[in-house]
C-alpha cells in the first residue's frame, strides 16, 4: 500500500519554520519526510536556502519520522566523502531512519565553486563513482580510492549507524533511470510515470522502493492559491534541461516570465477541492509508487496540515 509523506522545502522556508512543519506533518498523520538540499533557491522570491544537514539534526529531535534528502548532489559542491560523513551522522541522529537521496545536480547549486558544468552523461558518471565511494565508507574501515573523478586517501568514518545508509537515486530521463536501477537502493522521481517505474525495475531496481514528490497549494480561495503557486513555483514548468543548466536565481526569474498562470493551473493542484488533492496523489499510487511526498506551497502551512489530516489522508489510507 502506498504511503504518504511530507516534502520540506528549504527553498521557501527558514530553518525554524521547517522544523515546525516537520512536527505538524507528524501530527497530521504523514509517515515520512523529504527535505530539499540547495545552496540557492530557484528564485529570489522563494527567499531561503538553509544548510540541510543542520536542519536534519534539529528535525531528528523534533519528530520520530524517517527523513530523506530529496535530493543531495554528492559530486561537486559536496565531495562524496563529506556527503557520506553527513549522511552517516544524520542516520545516527535519526536512529537509522535516514535515507540519502542523490542526484546529478543543477548548475544553480553546483557551479558556485567555479568549476566547469559537465554534460549530463559525465554528471551521471560522476554520480555513479560518488555512490561507489560512499558505499565503501559506509562499510567502515579505511578507504583508499583512485578513480576517474575522485581520489580518497586514508578516509574512515568513525561515527556510523548500525546499517549502511540506503542510497536512493533521482532520475528524470531514461539514462538516469537505468543508472538508478543499477546502483540505487531505490528510485526518486517527481512525476507519476508508470513507464519510468517499469524501466527502473527492469534495469535492476526489482522490488526496491519507488518514491515520488509533488507540490500543491492549498487555500480556501483557489485563485489566490494559484497566484501563490505561479509566483513561487513557475520554475517547475520550465522545459527541457533548463533546470539543470541555468546558473543563478536571476536566470530562473528571467526564464519563468515565459511561464503562464494557466500552465501552472494545469500542473499544480490549487485550492481546497478534496477530490482534486486526492486524485493528484492517487496518480502516483496508480503508477506503482511505494511512497509519495507532498509539499504545500506558500505560507498557509497550518491550514494545509489541518486539511490533509481531516480530509485527504483518510481518503488515501483508509
Short mmCIF file of N, CA, C and O in Angstrom, two decimals, residues 120-255:
data_model
loop_
_atom_site.label_atom_id
_atom_site.label_comp_id
_atom_site.label_asym_id
_atom_site.label_seq_id
_atom_site.Cartn_x
_atom_site.Cartn_y
_atom_site.Cartn_z
N UNK A 120 25.42 16.06 -19.24
CA UNK A 120 24.64 15.13 -18.42
C UNK A 120 25.30 13.76 -18.30
O UNK A 120 25.31 13.16 -17.22
N UNK A 121 25.85 13.24 -19.38
CA UNK A 121 26.46 11.91 -19.34
C UNK A 121 27.63 11.87 -18.37
O UNK A 121 27.82 10.88 -17.63
N UNK A 122 28.42 12.94 -18.33
CA UNK A 122 29.56 12.99 -17.40
C UNK A 122 29.07 13.13 -15.96
O UNK A 122 29.61 12.52 -15.04
N UNK A 123 28.03 13.93 -15.77
CA UNK A 123 27.49 14.09 -14.41
C UNK A 123 26.97 12.77 -13.87
O UNK A 123 27.14 12.46 -12.68
N UNK A 124 26.34 11.97 -14.70
CA UNK A 124 25.87 10.65 -14.26
C UNK A 124 27.05 9.73 -13.94
O UNK A 124 27.00 8.94 -12.98
N UNK A 125 28.11 9.82 -14.74
CA UNK A 125 29.31 9.04 -14.48
C UNK A 125 29.94 9.42 -13.14
O UNK A 125 30.35 8.56 -12.36
N UNK A 126 29.97 10.73 -12.86
CA UNK A 126 30.48 11.21 -11.57
C UNK A 126 29.61 10.72 -10.43
O UNK A 126 30.12 10.31 -9.37
N UNK A 127 28.29 10.76 -10.63
CA UNK A 127 27.37 10.31 -9.58
C UNK A 127 27.59 8.83 -9.27
O UNK A 127 27.62 8.42 -8.10
N UNK A 128 27.77 8.03 -10.30
CA UNK A 128 27.96 6.59 -10.08
C UNK A 128 29.24 6.34 -9.27
O UNK A 128 29.25 5.51 -8.35
N UNK A 129 30.31 7.05 -9.59
CA UNK A 129 31.55 6.87 -8.83
C UNK A 129 31.39 7.38 -7.40
O UNK A 129 31.89 6.77 -6.44
N UNK A 130 30.69 8.50 -7.24
CA UNK A 130 30.46 9.05 -5.90
C UNK A 130 29.69 8.05 -5.03
O UNK A 130 30.01 7.88 -3.84
N UNK A 131 28.69 7.40 -5.59
CA UNK A 131 27.92 6.40 -4.84
C UNK A 131 28.83 5.24 -4.44
O UNK A 131 28.75 4.73 -3.31
N UNK A 132 29.71 4.83 -5.34
CA UNK A 132 30.66 3.76 -5.02
C UNK A 132 31.52 4.14 -3.82
O UNK A 132 31.71 3.35 -2.89
N UNK A 133 32.04 5.38 -3.83
CA UNK A 133 32.88 5.85 -2.72
C UNK A 133 32.10 5.87 -1.41
O UNK A 133 32.59 5.41 -0.36
N UNK A 134 30.88 6.38 -1.45
CA UNK A 134 30.09 6.47 -0.22
C UNK A 134 29.75 5.10 0.33
O UNK A 134 29.79 4.87 1.55
N UNK A 135 29.45 4.15 -0.53
CA UNK A 135 29.15 2.79 -0.04
C UNK A 135 30.37 2.18 0.64
O UNK A 135 30.24 1.48 1.66
N UNK A 136 31.56 2.41 0.12
CA UNK A 136 32.77 1.91 0.76
C UNK A 136 32.93 2.51 2.15
O UNK A 136 33.27 1.81 3.11
N UNK A 137 32.68 3.80 2.28
CA UNK A 137 32.81 4.46 3.57
C UNK A 137 31.77 3.96 4.57
O UNK A 137 32.06 3.82 5.76
N UNK A 138 30.55 3.69 4.10
CA UNK A 138 29.51 3.20 4.99
C UNK A 138 29.82 1.81 5.55
O UNK A 138 29.26 1.40 6.56
N UNK A 139 30.71 1.08 4.88
CA UNK A 139 31.08 -0.25 5.36
C UNK A 139 32.01 -0.18 6.57
O UNK A 139 32.18 -1.18 7.28
N UNK A 140 32.62 0.98 6.84
CA UNK A 140 33.59 1.10 7.91
C UNK A 140 34.99 0.75 7.41
O UNK A 140 35.17 0.25 6.30
N UNK A 141 35.97 1.01 8.24
CA UNK A 141 37.34 0.75 7.83
C UNK A 141 37.91 1.89 7.00
O UNK A 141 37.20 2.83 6.61
N UNK A 142 39.18 1.81 6.72
CA UNK A 142 39.88 2.86 5.98
C UNK A 142 39.67 2.67 4.49
O UNK A 142 39.79 1.56 3.97
N UNK A 143 39.39 3.77 3.80
CA UNK A 143 39.10 3.72 2.37
C UNK A 143 40.16 4.49 1.60
O UNK A 143 40.49 5.64 1.92
N UNK A 144 40.69 3.83 0.57
CA UNK A 144 41.55 4.47 -0.41
C UNK A 144 40.95 4.20 -1.79
O UNK A 144 40.58 3.06 -2.10
N UNK A 145 40.85 5.24 -2.58
CA UNK A 145 40.18 5.10 -3.87
C UNK A 145 40.83 6.06 -4.86
O UNK A 145 41.02 7.24 -4.55
N UNK A 146 41.17 5.55 -6.02
CA UNK A 146 41.67 6.40 -7.10
C UNK A 146 40.86 6.08 -8.35
O UNK A 146 41.05 5.05 -8.99
N UNK A 147 39.91 6.96 -8.64
CA UNK A 147 39.04 6.75 -9.77
C UNK A 147 39.20 7.84 -10.82
O UNK A 147 40.11 8.68 -10.74
N UNK A 148 38.30 7.86 -11.76
CA UNK A 148 38.36 8.84 -12.84
C UNK A 148 38.09 10.25 -12.33
O UNK A 148 38.68 11.22 -12.80
N UNK A 149 37.19 10.35 -11.33
CA UNK A 149 36.78 11.68 -10.88
C UNK A 149 37.17 11.99 -9.44
O UNK A 149 37.23 13.15 -9.06
N UNK A 150 37.42 10.97 -8.62
CA UNK A 150 37.65 11.20 -7.19
C UNK A 150 38.85 10.41 -6.69
O UNK A 150 39.07 9.25 -7.10
N UNK A 151 39.59 11.04 -5.80
CA UNK A 151 40.67 10.38 -5.08
C UNK A 151 40.37 10.45 -3.59
O UNK A 151 40.03 11.52 -3.07
N UNK A 152 40.47 9.33 -2.91
CA UNK A 152 40.25 9.26 -1.47
C UNK A 152 41.47 8.61 -0.84
O UNK A 152 41.91 7.55 -1.29
N UNK A 153 42.01 9.25 0.18
CA UNK A 153 43.19 8.72 0.85
C UNK A 153 42.95 8.60 2.35
O UNK A 153 42.63 9.58 3.02
N UNK A 154 43.08 7.39 2.87
CA UNK A 154 43.08 7.13 4.31
C UNK A 154 41.83 7.68 5.00
O UNK A 154 41.91 8.21 6.11
N UNK A 155 40.68 7.56 4.36
CA UNK A 155 39.44 8.10 4.92
C UNK A 155 38.68 7.01 5.66
O UNK A 155 38.51 5.90 5.15
N UNK A 156 38.21 7.35 6.84
CA UNK A 156 37.40 6.42 7.61
C UNK A 156 36.34 7.19 8.38
O UNK A 156 36.63 8.22 8.99
N UNK A 157 35.11 6.69 8.35
CA UNK A 157 34.03 7.26 9.15
C UNK A 157 33.97 6.54 10.49
O UNK A 157 33.73 5.33 10.53
N UNK A 158 34.17 7.27 11.55
CA UNK A 158 34.15 6.66 12.88
C UNK A 158 32.76 6.67 13.51
O UNK A 158 32.48 5.86 14.40
N UNK A 159 31.91 7.59 13.08
CA UNK A 159 30.53 7.61 13.58
C UNK A 159 29.63 7.06 12.48
O UNK A 159 29.40 7.71 11.45
N UNK A 160 29.16 5.83 12.70
CA UNK A 160 28.38 5.13 11.69
C UNK A 160 27.11 4.56 12.30
O UNK A 160 27.10 4.15 13.46
N UNK A 161 26.02 4.51 11.54
CA UNK A 161 24.82 3.82 12.01
C UNK A 161 25.04 2.31 12.01
O UNK A 161 26.04 1.82 11.48
N UNK A 162 24.11 1.58 12.57
CA UNK A 162 24.25 0.12 12.66
C UNK A 162 24.26 -0.53 11.29
O UNK A 162 24.91 -1.56 11.09
N UNK A 163 23.54 0.04 10.33
CA UNK A 163 23.50 -0.50 8.97
C UNK A 163 23.87 0.61 7.99
O UNK A 163 23.65 1.79 8.27
N UNK A 164 24.44 0.26 6.83
CA UNK A 164 24.78 1.29 5.85
C UNK A 164 23.56 2.13 5.46
O UNK A 164 22.44 1.62 5.39
N UNK A 165 23.79 3.40 5.21
CA UNK A 165 22.71 4.30 4.82
C UNK A 165 22.21 3.92 3.43
O UNK A 165 23.01 3.83 2.48
N UNK A 166 20.91 3.67 3.24
CA UNK A 166 20.38 3.41 1.90
C UNK A 166 20.55 4.64 1.02
O UNK A 166 20.35 5.77 1.46
N UNK A 167 20.91 4.42 -0.24
CA UNK A 167 21.12 5.50 -1.20
C UNK A 167 20.12 5.34 -2.33
O UNK A 167 20.18 4.39 -3.12
N UNK A 168 19.17 6.27 -2.41
CA UNK A 168 18.19 6.30 -3.49
C UNK A 168 18.66 7.30 -4.55
O UNK A 168 19.21 8.36 -4.22
N UNK A 169 18.42 6.99 -5.82
CA UNK A 169 18.94 7.80 -6.91
C UNK A 169 17.79 8.48 -7.65
O UNK A 169 16.81 7.84 -8.03
N UNK A 170 17.95 9.78 -7.84
CA UNK A 170 16.96 10.58 -8.55
C UNK A 170 17.13 10.43 -10.06
O UNK A 170 18.26 10.37 -10.57
N UNK A 171 16.02 10.39 -10.77
CA UNK A 171 16.07 10.24 -12.23
C UNK A 171 14.90 10.96 -12.87
O UNK A 171 13.78 10.89 -12.38
N UNK A 172 15.20 11.64 -14.00
CA UNK A 172 14.15 12.35 -14.75
C UNK A 172 14.14 11.95 -16.23
O UNK A 172 13.35 12.48 -16.99
N UNK A 173 14.99 11.05 -16.63
CA UNK A 173 15.03 10.59 -18.01
C UNK A 173 15.47 9.14 -18.07
O UNK A 173 15.89 8.56 -17.06
N UNK A 174 15.40 8.52 -19.26
CA UNK A 174 15.72 7.09 -19.39
C UNK A 174 17.12 6.72 -18.92
O UNK A 174 17.30 5.72 -18.23
N UNK A 175 18.14 7.52 -19.30
CA UNK A 175 19.51 7.17 -18.93
C UNK A 175 19.69 7.19 -17.42
O UNK A 175 20.28 6.27 -16.84
N UNK A 176 19.20 8.24 -16.78
CA UNK A 176 19.34 8.34 -15.32
C UNK A 176 18.53 7.26 -14.62
O UNK A 176 18.95 6.73 -13.58
N UNK A 177 17.37 6.91 -15.18
CA UNK A 177 16.54 5.86 -14.57
C UNK A 177 17.26 4.52 -14.61
O UNK A 177 17.19 3.74 -13.64
N UNK A 178 17.96 4.25 -15.68
CA UNK A 178 18.71 3.00 -15.76
C UNK A 178 19.89 3.00 -14.79
O UNK A 178 20.21 1.96 -14.19
N UNK A 179 20.55 4.14 -14.62
CA UNK A 179 21.60 4.24 -13.61
C UNK A 179 21.02 3.98 -12.22
O UNK A 179 21.59 3.24 -11.41
N UNK A 180 19.86 4.58 -11.95
CA UNK A 180 19.21 4.36 -10.65
C UNK A 180 18.90 2.89 -10.42
O UNK A 180 19.10 2.36 -9.31
N UNK A 181 18.43 2.21 -11.44
CA UNK A 181 18.14 0.79 -11.30
C UNK A 181 19.39 -0.03 -11.04
O UNK A 181 19.35 -1.02 -10.32
N UNK A 182 20.50 0.40 -11.62
CA UNK A 182 21.74 -0.35 -11.49
C UNK A 182 22.44 -0.11 -10.16
O UNK A 182 23.00 -1.04 -9.57
N UNK A 183 22.43 1.12 -9.64
CA UNK A 183 23.26 1.44 -8.46
C UNK A 183 22.47 1.86 -7.23
O UNK A 183 23.03 1.93 -6.14
N UNK A 184 21.16 2.13 -7.38
CA UNK A 184 20.40 2.69 -6.27
C UNK A 184 19.73 1.65 -5.40
O UNK A 184 19.46 0.52 -5.83
N UNK A 185 19.45 2.05 -4.17
CA UNK A 185 18.60 1.25 -3.28
C UNK A 185 17.13 1.60 -3.47
O UNK A 185 16.27 1.02 -2.80
N UNK A 186 16.86 2.56 -4.33
CA UNK A 186 15.50 2.99 -4.64
C UNK A 186 15.55 4.09 -5.67
O UNK A 186 16.62 4.61 -6.01
N UNK A 187 14.38 4.45 -6.19
CA UNK A 187 14.25 5.50 -7.20
C UNK A 187 13.52 6.68 -6.62
O UNK A 187 12.52 6.53 -5.90
N UNK A 188 14.00 7.89 -6.93
CA UNK A 188 13.33 9.14 -6.58
C UNK A 188 12.99 9.86 -7.87
O UNK A 188 13.86 10.08 -8.72
N UNK A 189 11.73 10.23 -8.05
CA UNK A 189 11.34 10.98 -9.23
C UNK A 189 10.12 11.83 -8.91
O UNK A 189 9.50 11.65 -7.85
N UNK A 190 9.76 12.74 -9.80
CA UNK A 190 8.75 13.74 -9.44
C UNK A 190 7.45 13.63 -10.24
O UNK A 190 6.52 14.38 -9.98
N UNK A 191 7.36 12.73 -11.18
CA UNK A 191 6.13 12.59 -11.95
C UNK A 191 5.62 11.16 -11.85
O UNK A 191 6.42 10.21 -11.77
N UNK A 192 4.30 10.96 -11.86
CA UNK A 192 3.73 9.62 -11.74
C UNK A 192 3.81 8.85 -13.06
O UNK A 192 2.80 8.56 -13.71
N UNK A 193 5.03 8.51 -13.44
CA UNK A 193 5.32 7.91 -14.75
C UNK A 193 5.46 6.40 -14.60
O UNK A 193 6.48 5.90 -14.12
N UNK A 194 4.46 5.68 -15.03
CA UNK A 194 4.46 4.22 -14.91
C UNK A 194 5.58 3.60 -15.74
O UNK A 194 6.19 2.60 -15.33
N UNK A 195 5.87 4.20 -16.89
CA UNK A 195 6.95 3.67 -17.74
C UNK A 195 8.31 3.81 -17.05
O UNK A 195 9.16 2.93 -17.17
N UNK A 196 8.52 4.92 -16.33
CA UNK A 196 9.78 5.11 -15.62
C UNK A 196 9.93 4.07 -14.51
O UNK A 196 11.03 3.54 -14.29
N UNK A 197 8.84 3.78 -13.82
CA UNK A 197 8.88 2.75 -12.78
C UNK A 197 9.27 1.40 -13.39
O UNK A 197 10.14 0.68 -12.86
N UNK A 198 8.66 1.08 -14.52
CA UNK A 198 8.96 -0.19 -15.17
C UNK A 198 10.41 -0.24 -15.65
O UNK A 198 11.09 -1.27 -15.52
N UNK A 199 10.91 0.87 -16.19
CA UNK A 199 12.30 0.92 -16.66
C UNK A 199 13.26 0.72 -15.49
O UNK A 199 14.25 0.00 -15.59
N UNK A 200 12.97 1.38 -14.36
CA UNK A 200 13.81 1.23 -13.17
C UNK A 200 13.85 -0.22 -12.72
O UNK A 200 14.92 -0.76 -12.43
N UNK A 201 12.71 -0.87 -12.69
CA UNK A 201 12.66 -2.25 -12.21
C UNK A 201 13.38 -3.18 -13.20
O UNK A 201 14.10 -4.10 -12.77
N UNK A 202 13.26 -2.94 -14.49
CA UNK A 202 13.97 -3.77 -15.47
C UNK A 202 15.48 -3.58 -15.40
O UNK A 202 16.25 -4.51 -15.67
N UNK A 203 15.92 -2.37 -15.04
CA UNK A 203 17.35 -2.05 -15.04
C UNK A 203 18.06 -2.57 -13.80
O UNK A 203 19.26 -2.31 -13.63
N UNK A 204 17.35 -3.26 -12.93
CA UNK A 204 17.97 -3.81 -11.73
C UNK A 204 17.30 -3.37 -10.44
O UNK A 204 17.67 -3.83 -9.36
N UNK A 205 16.32 -2.46 -10.57
CA UNK A 205 15.63 -1.98 -9.37
C UNK A 205 14.76 -3.02 -8.70
O UNK A 205 14.52 -2.94 -7.49
N UNK A 206 14.30 -4.01 -9.47
CA UNK A 206 13.49 -5.09 -8.89
C UNK A 206 12.36 -4.54 -8.05
O UNK A 206 11.57 -3.72 -8.51
N UNK A 207 12.28 -4.98 -6.81
CA UNK A 207 11.23 -4.55 -5.90
C UNK A 207 11.69 -3.44 -4.94
O UNK A 207 11.02 -3.19 -3.94
N UNK A 208 12.79 -2.79 -5.27
CA UNK A 208 13.25 -1.68 -4.43
C UNK A 208 12.24 -0.54 -4.47
O UNK A 208 11.50 -0.40 -5.43
N UNK A 209 12.21 0.29 -3.42
CA UNK A 209 11.15 1.31 -3.34
C UNK A 209 11.27 2.40 -4.40
O UNK A 209 12.36 2.84 -4.75
N UNK A 210 10.11 2.82 -4.87
CA UNK A 210 9.99 3.95 -5.80
C UNK A 210 9.24 5.06 -5.08
O UNK A 210 8.14 4.84 -4.58
N UNK A 211 9.85 6.24 -5.03
CA UNK A 211 9.26 7.35 -4.31
C UNK A 211 9.07 8.55 -5.24
O UNK A 211 9.92 8.82 -6.08
N UNK A 212 7.97 9.24 -5.03
CA UNK A 212 7.67 10.42 -5.84
C UNK A 212 7.36 11.62 -4.99
O UNK A 212 7.13 11.51 -3.78
N UNK A 213 7.35 12.78 -5.62
CA UNK A 213 7.03 14.01 -4.91
C UNK A 213 6.26 14.97 -5.79
O UNK A 213 6.41 14.97 -7.01
N UNK A 214 5.44 15.78 -5.17
CA UNK A 214 4.68 16.79 -5.90
C UNK A 214 4.39 17.98 -4.99
O UNK A 214 4.50 17.87 -3.76
N UNK A 215 4.04 19.08 -5.62
CA UNK A 215 3.66 20.29 -4.88
C UNK A 215 2.19 20.59 -5.11
O UNK A 215 1.66 20.35 -6.20
N UNK A 216 1.55 21.11 -4.07
CA UNK A 216 0.17 21.59 -4.16
C UNK A 216 0.14 22.95 -3.49
O UNK A 216 1.08 23.36 -2.82
N UNK A 217 -0.95 23.66 -3.70
CA UNK A 217 -1.13 24.94 -2.99
C UNK A 217 -2.55 24.98 -2.44
O UNK A 217 -3.48 25.40 -3.12
N UNK A 218 -2.70 24.47 -1.20
CA UNK A 218 -4.00 24.51 -0.55
C UNK A 218 -4.34 25.95 -0.15
O UNK A 218 -3.46 26.74 0.23
N UNK A 219 -5.62 26.25 -0.20
CA UNK A 219 -6.11 27.53 0.29
C UNK A 219 -7.61 27.62 0.04
O UNK A 219 -8.13 27.00 -0.90
N UNK A 220 -8.33 28.38 0.86
CA UNK A 220 -9.78 28.48 0.69
C UNK A 220 -10.19 29.25 -0.56
O UNK A 220 -11.33 29.11 -1.03
N UNK A 221 -9.28 30.04 -1.12
CA UNK A 221 -9.53 30.81 -2.34
C UNK A 221 -8.63 30.24 -3.43
O UNK A 221 -7.42 30.46 -3.42
N UNK A 222 -9.21 29.50 -4.38
CA UNK A 222 -8.39 28.83 -5.39
C UNK A 222 -7.59 29.82 -6.22
O UNK A 222 -6.43 29.58 -6.56
N UNK A 223 -8.18 30.95 -6.56
CA UNK A 223 -7.47 31.92 -7.40
C UNK A 223 -6.27 32.50 -6.66
O UNK A 223 -5.19 32.69 -7.25
N UNK A 224 -6.42 32.77 -5.39
CA UNK A 224 -5.30 33.27 -4.59
C UNK A 224 -4.22 32.19 -4.47
O UNK A 224 -3.02 32.50 -4.53
N UNK A 225 -4.63 30.94 -4.29
CA UNK A 225 -3.67 29.84 -4.20
C UNK A 225 -2.91 29.69 -5.52
O UNK A 225 -1.69 29.46 -5.52
N UNK A 226 -3.62 29.84 -6.63
CA UNK A 226 -2.96 29.75 -7.94
C UNK A 226 -1.97 30.89 -8.12
O UNK A 226 -0.86 30.69 -8.66
N UNK A 227 -2.32 32.07 -7.68
CA UNK A 227 -1.37 33.19 -7.73
C UNK A 227 -0.10 32.87 -6.95
O UNK A 227 1.01 33.16 -7.40
N UNK A 228 -0.26 32.26 -5.78
CA UNK A 228 0.89 31.91 -4.95
C UNK A 228 1.75 30.86 -5.64
O UNK A 228 2.99 30.96 -5.68
N UNK A 229 1.12 29.85 -6.20
CA UNK A 229 1.85 28.79 -6.89
C UNK A 229 2.61 29.36 -8.09
O UNK A 229 3.77 29.00 -8.34
N UNK A 230 1.97 30.25 -8.84
CA UNK A 230 2.61 30.84 -10.01
C UNK A 230 3.78 31.72 -9.60
O UNK A 230 4.85 31.71 -10.22
N UNK A 231 3.63 32.45 -8.51
CA UNK A 231 4.69 33.35 -8.05
C UNK A 231 5.90 32.58 -7.54
O UNK A 231 7.04 32.97 -7.79
N UNK A 232 5.67 31.48 -6.84
CA UNK A 232 6.76 30.78 -6.17
C UNK A 232 7.33 29.60 -6.94
O UNK A 232 8.52 29.27 -6.80
N UNK A 233 6.50 28.92 -7.76
CA UNK A 233 6.98 27.67 -8.35
C UNK A 233 6.69 27.56 -9.84
O UNK A 233 6.59 26.44 -10.38
N UNK A 234 6.61 28.67 -10.56
CA UNK A 234 6.54 28.60 -12.03
C UNK A 234 7.77 27.90 -12.59
O UNK A 234 7.73 27.32 -13.68
N UNK A 235 8.86 27.89 -11.82
CA UNK A 235 10.10 27.27 -12.26
C UNK A 235 9.91 25.80 -12.62
O UNK A 235 10.61 25.27 -13.50
N UNK A 236 8.97 25.13 -11.97
CA UNK A 236 8.78 23.70 -12.26
C UNK A 236 8.23 23.44 -13.66
O UNK A 236 8.25 22.31 -14.14
N UNK A 237 7.74 24.48 -14.33
CA UNK A 237 7.16 24.31 -15.66
C UNK A 237 8.13 24.65 -16.78
O UNK A 237 7.75 24.68 -17.94
N UNK A 238 9.39 24.91 -16.45
CA UNK A 238 10.38 25.19 -17.49
C UNK A 238 10.69 23.91 -18.25
O UNK A 238 10.83 22.84 -17.65
N UNK A 239 10.84 23.99 -19.56
CA UNK A 239 11.02 22.78 -20.37
C UNK A 239 12.46 22.31 -20.43
O UNK A 239 13.41 23.04 -20.12
N UNK A 240 12.62 21.06 -20.86
CA UNK A 240 13.93 20.51 -21.19
C UNK A 240 14.90 20.52 -20.03
O UNK A 240 14.56 20.22 -18.88
N UNK A 241 16.15 20.91 -20.34
CA UNK A 241 17.23 20.87 -19.36
C UNK A 241 17.48 22.22 -18.69
O UNK A 241 18.50 22.38 -18.00
N UNK A 242 16.57 23.17 -18.84
CA UNK A 242 16.81 24.49 -18.25
C UNK A 242 17.07 24.41 -16.75
O UNK A 242 17.92 25.12 -16.22
N UNK A 243 16.32 23.57 -16.05
CA UNK A 243 16.51 23.47 -14.60
C UNK A 243 17.90 22.96 -14.23
O UNK A 243 18.38 23.22 -13.13
N UNK A 244 18.54 22.24 -15.14
CA UNK A 244 19.87 21.72 -14.85
C UNK A 244 21.00 22.68 -15.25
O UNK A 244 22.09 22.61 -14.69
N UNK A 245 20.75 23.58 -16.20
CA UNK A 245 21.87 24.34 -16.75
C UNK A 245 21.86 25.83 -16.41
O UNK A 245 22.92 26.47 -16.47
N UNK A 246 20.73 26.41 -16.03
CA UNK A 246 20.74 27.83 -15.67
C UNK A 246 21.50 28.03 -14.37
O UNK A 246 21.29 27.29 -13.40
N UNK A 247 22.37 29.05 -14.27
CA UNK A 247 23.31 29.12 -13.15
C UNK A 247 22.90 29.94 -11.94
O UNK A 247 23.50 29.77 -10.87
N UNK A 248 21.92 30.83 -12.05
CA UNK A 248 21.62 31.70 -10.91
C UNK A 248 20.12 31.89 -10.76
O UNK A 248 19.35 31.72 -11.72
N UNK A 249 19.66 32.27 -9.56
CA UNK A 249 18.24 32.60 -9.39
C UNK A 249 17.77 33.68 -10.37
O UNK A 249 16.64 33.62 -10.85
N UNK A 250 18.62 34.64 -10.68
CA UNK A 250 18.23 35.70 -11.63
C UNK A 250 17.90 35.12 -13.00
O UNK A 250 16.96 35.57 -13.67
N UNK A 251 18.66 34.13 -13.44
CA UNK A 251 18.37 33.50 -14.73
C UNK A 251 17.03 32.77 -14.69
O UNK A 251 16.26 32.80 -15.66
N UNK A 252 16.73 32.12 -13.57
CA UNK A 252 15.44 31.45 -13.45
C UNK A 252 14.29 32.46 -13.43
O UNK A 252 13.22 32.21 -13.98
N UNK A 253 14.50 33.58 -12.79
CA UNK A 253 13.47 34.62 -12.78
C UNK A 253 13.18 35.11 -14.20
O UNK A 253 12.02 35.34 -14.56
N UNK A 254 14.23 35.26 -15.00
CA UNK A 254 14.03 35.66 -16.40
C UNK A 254 13.26 34.60 -17.17
O UNK A 254 12.31 34.90 -17.92
N UNK A 255 13.64 33.33 -16.97
CA UNK A 255 13.00 32.24 -17.72
C UNK A 255 11.54 32.06 -17.33
O UNK A 255 10.68 31.79 -18.19
#
